[in-house]
């Protein structure tokens, strides 16, 4: 493992961005393939470094973690290093980020072809990937925050890429502003840790926090930093931006929702896990569990294919956050990586469907129907076989069916929540209940999506007849990601589909010193809860599948529930997303706008019209007085008067110049006399 390779991983996406921006006259195709090549190199270098770490890990665990970088600022007692932490966690994350980014680049070549800002789109992808790589590699909170904001900025550019549409512009602004709320808290938390621990470095903060102990300062600092994760990873109550972010191009949705932006919050929380107190972890666990349930409920009543997947992402992020809160460190990171694969596949598959729908609409010259609405689809299995099977595989993984990676990671999370309850009892029972129920809902709404999209009769025969499978540039990424959704990819050489032991588990080293939990005790508790969790995971996956199959494949409403008032109320509540946007608009946005309007009165009527305008009036009057003094006194009296005196004197002196020699002699004698008198006086 070389330092140069790590710098290359960080900088190559930035170079890609610069090439796209500063070579406008260069051929677009060459630049775009070059950008894709740079991201591929990042993936290769990350994989090589990961393999090197894995080999070292088998012999010496301490040798698998190094810090590289240089001193950036040194002022008195303040010293900030630009440091990069290279360990199994960061390299695994980089492999996932670079792989998904590369596949998104390949997918976008065909998907975005013909767009008037084709090159600019790939420039934004490069900037986004660079920012995400910076978050992953940073070994301190200071530079994490810098790259954190860069991710926010680049996501703003990507979400609002089609800014001609008001909905895209509004979605970009919403994402940017909502994330700033969390980022303010994160910044305050970073400064809290700096003043309490004297450092921004993760390892140094952890060491100092162990000395300080579970104090209120450390608890508050941890929760404030976690606010950044609430915003970035779309947890309640700052989740409202993520579904609206679907206004960006579909490949962007895959990039944001899979292994990059939303994963940044989970990754950062994993980094600060060693110095999170038990109180902070409790809050984190409940926020994650509630988010997982609420998002799953909303997803059951959505018809936009991308929004269903968006709320699925929010729910799965809730799983990861909850897993961190209950101390299941390995499970959280495991699900982060597996989710990156199958969720990227799901989003790109939805992009394949939307792309095919658009092309079919172009052929029949009818764009009246929304190509993202699953109610306008149906029967697409025969038309899009590759898209169907890859989407089915990733759906099975997401729902937690055996043989797929999602089963192992979800099983580990559920085991963590059950162990959490066994340790603390009481109200903590809510955490496993919410997580297990969410698992059943996930299976229900995902198979609802599959059945309404790929099965049944087509909604529009003319539209259906003109649909065909997209090119290899679009289907190739789907195939790769679908293959990575199988469990044995992560458990090799172990082939037992019900056991997560393998290279991945060996590679991830659990934190040994934490404030909140005894990790050895937590690991043993999770191990003992493994079989209970596995049973619940399988039951809920098949239960959601069974109910969805009855309702949407066979159209069997066993208890005539669809006509009940409760179901109608449920549908209204869930389809309107629990009225979060309306509530925020009513109690936050409108009051703030009203306050701003009232404040503008103070600004305009008092400050501007009275204070500013009064000073303007006084300045005007003073300038007029100054003009009078300047013209009448200074100019006409003093300046003109001096000129007149000088002119008259010159004329008098001119009269002495008569050309008579005697006059000049008299003048010389008089001058000499005056000179003698002056010398005598001075002497």
Short mmCIF file of N, CA and C in Angstrom, two decimals, residues 125-284:
data_model
loop_
_atom_site.label_atom_id
_atom_site.label_comp_id
_atom_site.label_asym_id
_atom_site.label_seq_id
_atom_site.Cartn_x
_atom_site.Cartn_y
_atom_site.Cartn_z
N UNK A 125 -20.45 14.99 -11.57
CA UNK A 125 -20.22 13.65 -11.03
C UNK A 125 -18.82 13.53 -10.45
N UNK A 126 -17.83 14.08 -11.17
CA UNK A 126 -16.44 14.04 -10.69
C UNK A 126 -16.26 14.80 -9.39
N UNK A 127 -16.85 16.00 -9.32
CA UNK A 127 -16.76 16.80 -8.10
C UNK A 127 -17.44 16.09 -6.93
N UNK A 128 -18.57 15.48 -7.19
CA UNK A 128 -19.29 14.74 -6.16
C UNK A 128 -18.46 13.57 -5.63
N UNK A 129 -17.86 12.80 -6.54
CA UNK A 129 -17.06 11.65 -6.14
C UNK A 129 -15.83 12.08 -5.36
N UNK A 130 -15.18 13.15 -5.80
CA UNK A 130 -14.03 13.70 -5.07
C UNK A 130 -14.42 14.09 -3.64
N UNK A 131 -15.54 14.75 -3.48
CA UNK A 131 -16.00 15.19 -2.17
C UNK A 131 -16.28 13.99 -1.26
N UNK A 132 -16.92 12.97 -1.82
CA UNK A 132 -17.23 11.78 -1.04
C UNK A 132 -15.97 11.03 -0.64
N UNK A 133 -15.01 10.93 -1.56
CA UNK A 133 -13.73 10.30 -1.23
C UNK A 133 -13.03 11.04 -0.10
N UNK A 134 -13.15 12.36 -0.09
CA UNK A 134 -12.55 13.16 0.98
C UNK A 134 -13.15 12.85 2.33
N UNK A 135 -14.48 12.69 2.39
CA UNK A 135 -15.14 12.32 3.65
C UNK A 135 -14.64 10.96 4.14
N UNK A 136 -14.55 10.02 3.22
CA UNK A 136 -14.15 8.66 3.58
C UNK A 136 -12.72 8.63 4.12
N UNK A 137 -11.83 9.38 3.50
CA UNK A 137 -10.41 9.31 3.85
C UNK A 137 -10.02 10.19 5.03
N UNK A 138 -10.78 11.22 5.32
CA UNK A 138 -10.39 12.18 6.35
C UNK A 138 -10.26 11.51 7.72
N UNK A 139 -9.18 11.88 8.44
CA UNK A 139 -8.97 11.31 9.78
C UNK A 139 -9.34 12.28 10.88
N UNK A 140 -9.98 13.39 10.53
CA UNK A 140 -10.37 14.37 11.54
C UNK A 140 -11.68 15.03 11.17
N UNK A 141 -12.35 15.56 12.18
CA UNK A 141 -13.67 16.17 11.99
C UNK A 141 -13.61 17.45 11.18
N UNK A 142 -12.50 18.19 11.26
CA UNK A 142 -12.39 19.46 10.56
C UNK A 142 -12.48 19.26 9.05
N UNK A 143 -11.63 18.39 8.52
CA UNK A 143 -11.65 18.16 7.08
C UNK A 143 -12.85 17.32 6.65
N UNK A 144 -13.36 16.50 7.55
CA UNK A 144 -14.62 15.82 7.26
C UNK A 144 -15.71 16.84 6.97
N UNK A 145 -15.75 17.90 7.78
CA UNK A 145 -16.76 18.94 7.61
C UNK A 145 -16.58 19.69 6.29
N UNK A 146 -15.33 19.98 5.91
CA UNK A 146 -15.07 20.67 4.64
C UNK A 146 -15.59 19.83 3.46
N UNK A 147 -15.21 18.57 3.41
CA UNK A 147 -15.68 17.70 2.34
C UNK A 147 -17.18 17.43 2.45
N UNK A 148 -17.68 17.45 3.66
CA UNK A 148 -19.11 17.30 3.91
C UNK A 148 -19.89 18.40 3.20
N UNK A 149 -19.41 19.63 3.31
CA UNK A 149 -20.07 20.75 2.66
C UNK A 149 -19.90 20.69 1.14
N UNK A 150 -18.77 20.19 0.69
CA UNK A 150 -18.56 20.02 -0.76
C UNK A 150 -19.54 19.00 -1.33
N UNK A 151 -19.80 17.94 -0.59
CA UNK A 151 -20.80 16.96 -1.01
C UNK A 151 -22.18 17.63 -1.11
N UNK A 152 -22.50 18.46 -0.11
CA UNK A 152 -23.77 19.18 -0.13
C UNK A 152 -23.88 20.10 -1.34
N UNK A 153 -22.79 20.79 -1.66
CA UNK A 153 -22.79 21.71 -2.80
C UNK A 153 -22.92 20.95 -4.12
N UNK A 154 -22.15 19.88 -4.28
CA UNK A 154 -22.19 19.13 -5.53
C UNK A 154 -23.53 18.41 -5.70
N UNK A 155 -24.14 17.96 -4.60
CA UNK A 155 -25.47 17.34 -4.69
C UNK A 155 -26.51 18.37 -5.11
N UNK A 156 -26.34 19.61 -4.65
CA UNK A 156 -27.21 20.71 -5.07
C UNK A 156 -27.15 20.90 -6.59
N UNK A 157 -25.94 20.84 -7.14
CA UNK A 157 -25.76 20.98 -8.58
C UNK A 157 -26.41 19.82 -9.34
N UNK A 158 -26.28 18.61 -8.81
CA UNK A 158 -26.80 17.43 -9.50
C UNK A 158 -28.32 17.32 -9.39
N UNK A 159 -28.86 17.58 -8.21
CA UNK A 159 -30.32 17.50 -8.04
C UNK A 159 -31.01 18.55 -8.89
N UNK A 160 -30.44 19.73 -8.94
CA UNK A 160 -31.02 20.82 -9.75
C UNK A 160 -30.45 20.89 -11.15
N UNK A 161 -29.93 19.77 -11.66
CA UNK A 161 -29.28 19.79 -12.97
C UNK A 161 -30.22 20.28 -14.06
N UNK A 162 -31.46 19.80 -14.04
CA UNK A 162 -32.46 20.29 -15.00
C UNK A 162 -33.20 21.46 -14.38
N UNK A 163 -32.48 22.55 -14.14
CA UNK A 163 -33.03 23.68 -13.39
C UNK A 163 -34.11 24.44 -14.17
N UNK A 164 -34.27 24.10 -15.46
CA UNK A 164 -35.36 24.72 -16.21
C UNK A 164 -36.71 24.36 -15.62
N UNK A 165 -36.79 23.20 -15.00
CA UNK A 165 -38.01 22.78 -14.31
C UNK A 165 -38.03 23.38 -12.91
N UNK A 166 -39.14 24.03 -12.58
CA UNK A 166 -39.27 24.61 -11.24
C UNK A 166 -39.14 23.56 -10.15
N UNK A 167 -39.66 22.37 -10.42
CA UNK A 167 -39.62 21.31 -9.42
C UNK A 167 -38.19 20.90 -9.11
N UNK A 168 -37.31 20.87 -10.13
CA UNK A 168 -35.91 20.51 -9.92
C UNK A 168 -35.18 21.59 -9.13
N UNK A 169 -35.40 22.85 -9.50
CA UNK A 169 -34.78 23.95 -8.77
C UNK A 169 -35.22 23.99 -7.32
N UNK A 170 -36.52 23.78 -7.09
CA UNK A 170 -37.04 23.79 -5.72
C UNK A 170 -36.50 22.61 -4.91
N UNK A 171 -36.38 21.45 -5.55
CA UNK A 171 -35.85 20.27 -4.86
C UNK A 171 -34.39 20.48 -4.46
N UNK A 172 -33.61 21.10 -5.35
CA UNK A 172 -32.20 21.38 -5.04
C UNK A 172 -32.08 22.35 -3.87
N UNK A 173 -32.89 23.39 -3.87
CA UNK A 173 -32.86 24.36 -2.77
C UNK A 173 -33.31 23.72 -1.47
N UNK A 174 -34.34 22.87 -1.55
CA UNK A 174 -34.84 22.19 -0.36
C UNK A 174 -33.77 21.29 0.24
N UNK A 175 -33.10 20.51 -0.61
CA UNK A 175 -32.03 19.62 -0.15
C UNK A 175 -30.91 20.42 0.50
N UNK A 176 -30.54 21.51 -0.13
CA UNK A 176 -29.44 22.34 0.37
C UNK A 176 -29.78 22.96 1.72
N UNK A 177 -30.97 23.52 1.85
CA UNK A 177 -31.35 24.23 3.07
C UNK A 177 -31.60 23.27 4.24
N UNK A 178 -32.29 22.15 3.96
CA UNK A 178 -32.55 21.18 5.03
C UNK A 178 -31.25 20.61 5.57
N UNK A 179 -30.31 20.32 4.67
CA UNK A 179 -29.01 19.81 5.11
C UNK A 179 -28.22 20.83 5.91
N UNK A 180 -28.41 22.12 5.61
CA UNK A 180 -27.71 23.15 6.37
C UNK A 180 -28.17 23.17 7.83
N UNK A 181 -29.42 22.81 8.09
CA UNK A 181 -29.91 22.74 9.46
C UNK A 181 -29.10 21.73 10.26
N UNK A 182 -28.95 20.54 9.68
CA UNK A 182 -28.14 19.52 10.34
C UNK A 182 -26.68 19.91 10.43
N UNK A 183 -26.16 20.60 9.41
CA UNK A 183 -24.74 20.95 9.37
C UNK A 183 -24.38 22.00 10.42
N UNK A 184 -25.33 22.88 10.74
CA UNK A 184 -25.09 23.85 11.82
C UNK A 184 -24.85 23.11 13.14
N UNK A 185 -25.71 22.13 13.41
CA UNK A 185 -25.53 21.31 14.61
C UNK A 185 -24.21 20.57 14.58
N UNK A 186 -23.85 20.02 13.42
CA UNK A 186 -22.60 19.30 13.28
C UNK A 186 -21.40 20.20 13.58
N UNK A 187 -21.43 21.41 13.04
CA UNK A 187 -20.33 22.35 13.29
C UNK A 187 -20.20 22.67 14.78
N UNK A 188 -21.34 22.91 15.44
CA UNK A 188 -21.31 23.18 16.87
C UNK A 188 -20.76 21.98 17.65
N UNK A 189 -21.11 20.78 17.22
CA UNK A 189 -20.60 19.58 17.86
C UNK A 189 -19.10 19.42 17.67
N UNK A 190 -18.60 19.72 16.47
CA UNK A 190 -17.16 19.66 16.21
C UNK A 190 -16.40 20.61 17.12
N UNK A 191 -16.92 21.84 17.27
CA UNK A 191 -16.26 22.82 18.14
C UNK A 191 -16.36 22.41 19.60
N UNK A 192 -17.47 21.76 19.98
CA UNK A 192 -17.61 21.26 21.35
C UNK A 192 -16.53 20.24 21.66
N UNK A 193 -16.32 19.30 20.75
CA UNK A 193 -15.28 18.30 20.93
C UNK A 193 -13.89 18.92 20.94
N UNK A 194 -13.67 19.95 20.10
CA UNK A 194 -12.36 20.58 20.06
C UNK A 194 -12.03 21.25 21.39
N UNK A 195 -12.98 22.00 21.93
CA UNK A 195 -12.72 22.69 23.19
C UNK A 195 -12.68 21.73 24.38
N UNK A 196 -13.40 20.60 24.27
CA UNK A 196 -13.41 19.62 25.36
C UNK A 196 -12.20 18.69 25.31
N UNK A 197 -11.78 18.33 24.10
CA UNK A 197 -10.73 17.32 23.92
C UNK A 197 -9.43 17.88 23.34
N UNK A 198 -9.48 19.12 22.82
CA UNK A 198 -8.27 19.75 22.31
C UNK A 198 -7.80 19.25 20.97
N UNK A 199 -8.67 18.61 20.21
CA UNK A 199 -8.24 18.06 18.91
C UNK A 199 -9.45 17.85 18.01
N UNK A 200 -9.17 17.80 16.70
CA UNK A 200 -10.19 17.43 15.72
C UNK A 200 -10.03 15.97 15.28
N UNK A 201 -8.89 15.37 15.58
CA UNK A 201 -8.59 14.02 15.12
C UNK A 201 -9.47 12.98 15.81
N UNK A 202 -10.01 12.03 15.02
CA UNK A 202 -10.92 11.02 15.58
C UNK A 202 -10.26 10.24 16.72
N UNK A 203 -9.05 9.73 16.50
CA UNK A 203 -8.38 8.90 17.49
C UNK A 203 -8.06 9.70 18.75
N UNK A 204 -7.61 10.94 18.58
CA UNK A 204 -7.27 11.78 19.73
C UNK A 204 -8.51 12.17 20.52
N UNK A 205 -9.60 12.44 19.83
CA UNK A 205 -10.86 12.75 20.54
C UNK A 205 -11.32 11.54 21.34
N UNK A 206 -11.22 10.34 20.73
CA UNK A 206 -11.62 9.12 21.42
C UNK A 206 -10.80 8.90 22.69
N UNK A 207 -9.49 9.12 22.61
CA UNK A 207 -8.61 8.95 23.77
C UNK A 207 -8.96 9.95 24.86
N UNK A 208 -9.15 11.21 24.47
CA UNK A 208 -9.49 12.25 25.44
C UNK A 208 -10.86 12.01 26.05
N UNK A 209 -11.81 11.58 25.23
CA UNK A 209 -13.16 11.31 25.72
C UNK A 209 -13.18 10.16 26.72
N UNK A 210 -12.32 9.16 26.53
CA UNK A 210 -12.23 8.06 27.49
C UNK A 210 -11.77 8.55 28.85
N UNK A 211 -10.90 9.56 28.85
CA UNK A 211 -10.43 10.14 30.11
C UNK A 211 -11.53 10.96 30.77
N UNK A 212 -12.23 11.77 29.94
CA UNK A 212 -13.32 12.61 30.47
C UNK A 212 -14.48 11.75 30.96
N UNK A 213 -14.80 10.70 30.21
CA UNK A 213 -15.90 9.82 30.57
C UNK A 213 -17.23 10.28 30.00
N UNK A 214 -18.29 9.64 30.45
CA UNK A 214 -19.64 9.91 29.93
C UNK A 214 -20.21 11.19 30.53
N UNK A 215 -19.61 12.30 30.21
CA UNK A 215 -20.08 13.58 30.72
C UNK A 215 -21.13 14.16 29.79
N UNK A 216 -21.83 15.18 30.30
CA UNK A 216 -22.86 15.84 29.49
C UNK A 216 -22.25 16.53 28.27
N UNK A 217 -21.01 17.03 28.41
CA UNK A 217 -20.34 17.71 27.29
C UNK A 217 -20.12 16.73 26.14
N UNK A 218 -19.63 15.55 26.45
CA UNK A 218 -19.38 14.54 25.42
C UNK A 218 -20.69 14.07 24.80
N UNK A 219 -21.73 13.91 25.63
CA UNK A 219 -23.04 13.51 25.12
C UNK A 219 -23.60 14.54 24.16
N UNK A 220 -23.58 15.81 24.59
CA UNK A 220 -24.12 16.89 23.76
C UNK A 220 -23.29 17.03 22.47
N UNK A 221 -21.96 16.96 22.59
CA UNK A 221 -21.10 17.04 21.42
C UNK A 221 -21.41 15.94 20.41
N UNK A 222 -21.59 14.72 20.91
CA UNK A 222 -21.90 13.59 20.04
C UNK A 222 -23.24 13.77 19.33
N UNK A 223 -24.27 14.22 20.06
CA UNK A 223 -25.59 14.41 19.46
C UNK A 223 -25.58 15.56 18.45
N UNK A 224 -24.80 16.60 18.73
CA UNK A 224 -24.71 17.71 17.78
C UNK A 224 -24.04 17.28 16.49
N UNK A 225 -22.95 16.53 16.60
CA UNK A 225 -22.30 16.02 15.39
C UNK A 225 -23.25 15.09 14.64
N UNK A 226 -24.00 14.29 15.39
CA UNK A 226 -24.96 13.37 14.78
C UNK A 226 -26.06 14.12 14.02
N UNK A 227 -26.32 15.38 14.38
CA UNK A 227 -27.30 16.18 13.64
C UNK A 227 -26.92 16.27 12.16
N UNK A 228 -25.62 16.33 11.88
CA UNK A 228 -25.18 16.33 10.49
C UNK A 228 -25.61 15.06 9.78
N UNK A 229 -25.51 13.92 10.48
CA UNK A 229 -25.94 12.65 9.91
C UNK A 229 -27.46 12.60 9.73
N UNK A 230 -28.21 13.22 10.65
CA UNK A 230 -29.66 13.28 10.52
C UNK A 230 -30.05 13.97 9.22
N UNK A 231 -29.34 15.05 8.90
CA UNK A 231 -29.60 15.76 7.65
C UNK A 231 -29.14 15.00 6.44
N UNK A 232 -27.87 14.60 6.44
CA UNK A 232 -27.28 13.95 5.26
C UNK A 232 -27.89 12.58 4.99
N UNK A 233 -28.15 11.81 6.04
CA UNK A 233 -28.72 10.47 5.87
C UNK A 233 -30.24 10.46 6.01
N UNK A 234 -30.85 11.63 5.94
CA UNK A 234 -32.31 11.78 5.84
C UNK A 234 -33.07 11.05 6.94
N UNK A 235 -32.70 11.30 8.19
CA UNK A 235 -33.43 10.73 9.32
C UNK A 235 -34.45 11.74 9.83
N UNK A 236 -35.50 11.22 10.45
CA UNK A 236 -36.49 12.11 11.04
C UNK A 236 -35.82 13.06 12.05
N UNK A 237 -36.17 14.34 12.01
CA UNK A 237 -37.21 14.99 11.20
C UNK A 237 -36.70 15.68 9.93
N UNK A 238 -35.44 15.42 9.53
CA UNK A 238 -34.84 16.11 8.37
C UNK A 238 -34.81 15.22 7.14
N UNK A 239 -35.77 14.33 7.02
CA UNK A 239 -35.81 13.38 5.90
C UNK A 239 -36.52 13.93 4.68
N UNK A 240 -37.18 15.06 4.78
CA UNK A 240 -38.13 15.51 3.75
C UNK A 240 -37.45 15.87 2.43
N UNK A 241 -36.15 16.13 2.44
CA UNK A 241 -35.48 16.54 1.20
C UNK A 241 -35.22 15.38 0.24
N UNK A 242 -35.05 14.17 0.79
CA UNK A 242 -34.57 13.06 -0.03
C UNK A 242 -35.56 12.63 -1.11
N UNK A 243 -36.86 12.44 -0.81
CA UNK A 243 -37.78 12.06 -1.91
C UNK A 243 -37.85 13.11 -3.01
N UNK A 244 -37.78 14.40 -2.64
CA UNK A 244 -37.82 15.47 -3.64
C UNK A 244 -36.57 15.48 -4.50
N UNK A 245 -35.47 14.92 -3.98
CA UNK A 245 -34.22 14.88 -4.74
C UNK A 245 -34.33 13.99 -5.97
N UNK A 246 -35.45 13.27 -6.11
CA UNK A 246 -35.68 12.44 -7.29
C UNK A 246 -35.86 13.26 -8.56
N UNK A 247 -35.94 14.59 -8.42
CA UNK A 247 -36.08 15.45 -9.58
C UNK A 247 -34.81 15.49 -10.42
N UNK A 248 -33.70 15.08 -9.84
CA UNK A 248 -32.46 15.00 -10.60
C UNK A 248 -32.48 13.81 -11.55
N UNK A 249 -31.53 13.72 -12.48
CA UNK A 249 -31.44 12.55 -13.37
C UNK A 249 -31.37 11.25 -12.58
N UNK A 250 -31.96 10.20 -13.09
CA UNK A 250 -32.02 8.92 -12.37
C UNK A 250 -30.64 8.38 -11.97
N UNK A 251 -29.61 8.45 -12.83
CA UNK A 251 -28.28 8.00 -12.37
C UNK A 251 -27.80 8.78 -11.14
N UNK A 252 -28.17 10.05 -11.06
CA UNK A 252 -27.83 10.85 -9.87
C UNK A 252 -28.52 10.28 -8.64
N UNK A 253 -29.78 9.89 -8.81
CA UNK A 253 -30.52 9.28 -7.70
C UNK A 253 -29.80 8.03 -7.21
N UNK A 254 -29.31 7.21 -8.15
CA UNK A 254 -28.58 6.01 -7.77
C UNK A 254 -27.31 6.36 -7.02
N UNK A 255 -26.61 7.39 -7.47
CA UNK A 255 -25.36 7.79 -6.83
C UNK A 255 -25.60 8.34 -5.43
N UNK A 256 -26.60 9.19 -5.30
CA UNK A 256 -26.91 9.82 -4.01
C UNK A 256 -27.45 8.81 -3.02
N UNK A 257 -28.29 7.89 -3.49
CA UNK A 257 -29.02 7.00 -2.60
C UNK A 257 -28.29 5.70 -2.28
N UNK A 258 -27.21 5.41 -2.96
CA UNK A 258 -26.56 4.13 -2.77
C UNK A 258 -25.37 4.25 -1.81
N UNK A 259 -24.20 4.55 -2.35
CA UNK A 259 -22.99 4.48 -1.53
C UNK A 259 -22.36 5.82 -1.26
N UNK A 260 -23.04 6.88 -1.63
CA UNK A 260 -22.38 8.18 -1.50
C UNK A 260 -23.08 9.09 -0.49
N UNK A 261 -23.78 10.09 -0.96
CA UNK A 261 -24.22 11.17 -0.08
C UNK A 261 -24.93 10.69 1.18
N UNK A 262 -26.01 9.93 1.01
CA UNK A 262 -26.77 9.52 2.18
C UNK A 262 -25.99 8.56 3.07
N UNK A 263 -25.05 7.83 2.45
CA UNK A 263 -24.22 6.92 3.23
C UNK A 263 -23.18 7.66 4.05
N UNK A 264 -22.90 8.92 3.68
CA UNK A 264 -21.89 9.71 4.38
C UNK A 264 -22.26 9.88 5.86
N UNK A 265 -23.55 10.09 6.13
CA UNK A 265 -23.98 10.27 7.51
C UNK A 265 -23.75 9.03 8.35
N UNK A 266 -24.06 7.87 7.77
CA UNK A 266 -23.85 6.60 8.48
C UNK A 266 -22.36 6.38 8.70
N UNK A 267 -21.56 6.62 7.66
CA UNK A 267 -20.12 6.42 7.75
C UNK A 267 -19.51 7.32 8.82
N UNK A 268 -19.90 8.59 8.83
CA UNK A 268 -19.38 9.51 9.83
C UNK A 268 -19.78 9.09 11.24
N UNK A 269 -21.01 8.61 11.41
CA UNK A 269 -21.46 8.15 12.73
C UNK A 269 -20.66 6.94 13.19
N UNK A 270 -20.29 6.07 12.25
CA UNK A 270 -19.42 4.95 12.58
C UNK A 270 -18.05 5.43 13.05
N UNK A 271 -17.55 6.50 12.45
CA UNK A 271 -16.25 7.05 12.84
C UNK A 271 -16.27 7.65 14.25
N UNK A 272 -17.39 8.26 14.62
CA UNK A 272 -17.47 8.87 15.95
C UNK A 272 -18.02 7.91 16.99
N UNK A 273 -18.37 6.68 16.57
CA UNK A 273 -18.94 5.69 17.48
C UNK A 273 -18.14 5.49 18.77
N UNK A 274 -16.79 5.42 18.71
CA UNK A 274 -16.04 5.19 19.97
C UNK A 274 -16.25 6.24 21.04
N UNK A 275 -16.58 7.47 20.69
CA UNK A 275 -16.78 8.49 21.71
C UNK A 275 -18.22 8.98 21.82
N UNK A 276 -19.16 8.10 21.48
CA UNK A 276 -20.57 8.36 21.72
C UNK A 276 -20.97 7.73 23.05
N UNK A 277 -21.59 8.53 23.91
CA UNK A 277 -22.01 8.03 25.21
C UNK A 277 -23.25 7.16 25.07
N UNK A 278 -23.57 6.44 26.13
CA UNK A 278 -24.73 5.55 26.11
C UNK A 278 -26.02 6.34 25.89
N UNK A 279 -26.11 7.52 26.50
CA UNK A 279 -27.30 8.36 26.32
C UNK A 279 -27.47 8.78 24.86
N UNK A 280 -26.36 9.17 24.24
CA UNK A 280 -26.40 9.56 22.83
C UNK A 280 -26.79 8.37 21.95
N UNK A 281 -26.26 7.20 22.26
CA UNK A 281 -26.55 6.00 21.47
C UNK A 281 -28.02 5.59 21.59
N UNK A 282 -28.62 5.79 22.75
CA UNK A 282 -30.04 5.52 22.92
C UNK A 282 -30.88 6.40 21.99
N UNK A 283 -30.56 7.69 21.97
CA UNK A 283 -31.27 8.62 21.09
C UNK A 283 -31.11 8.20 19.64
N UNK A 284 -29.89 7.84 19.25
CA UNK A 284 -29.60 7.43 17.88
C UNK A 284 -30.40 6.17 17.51
#
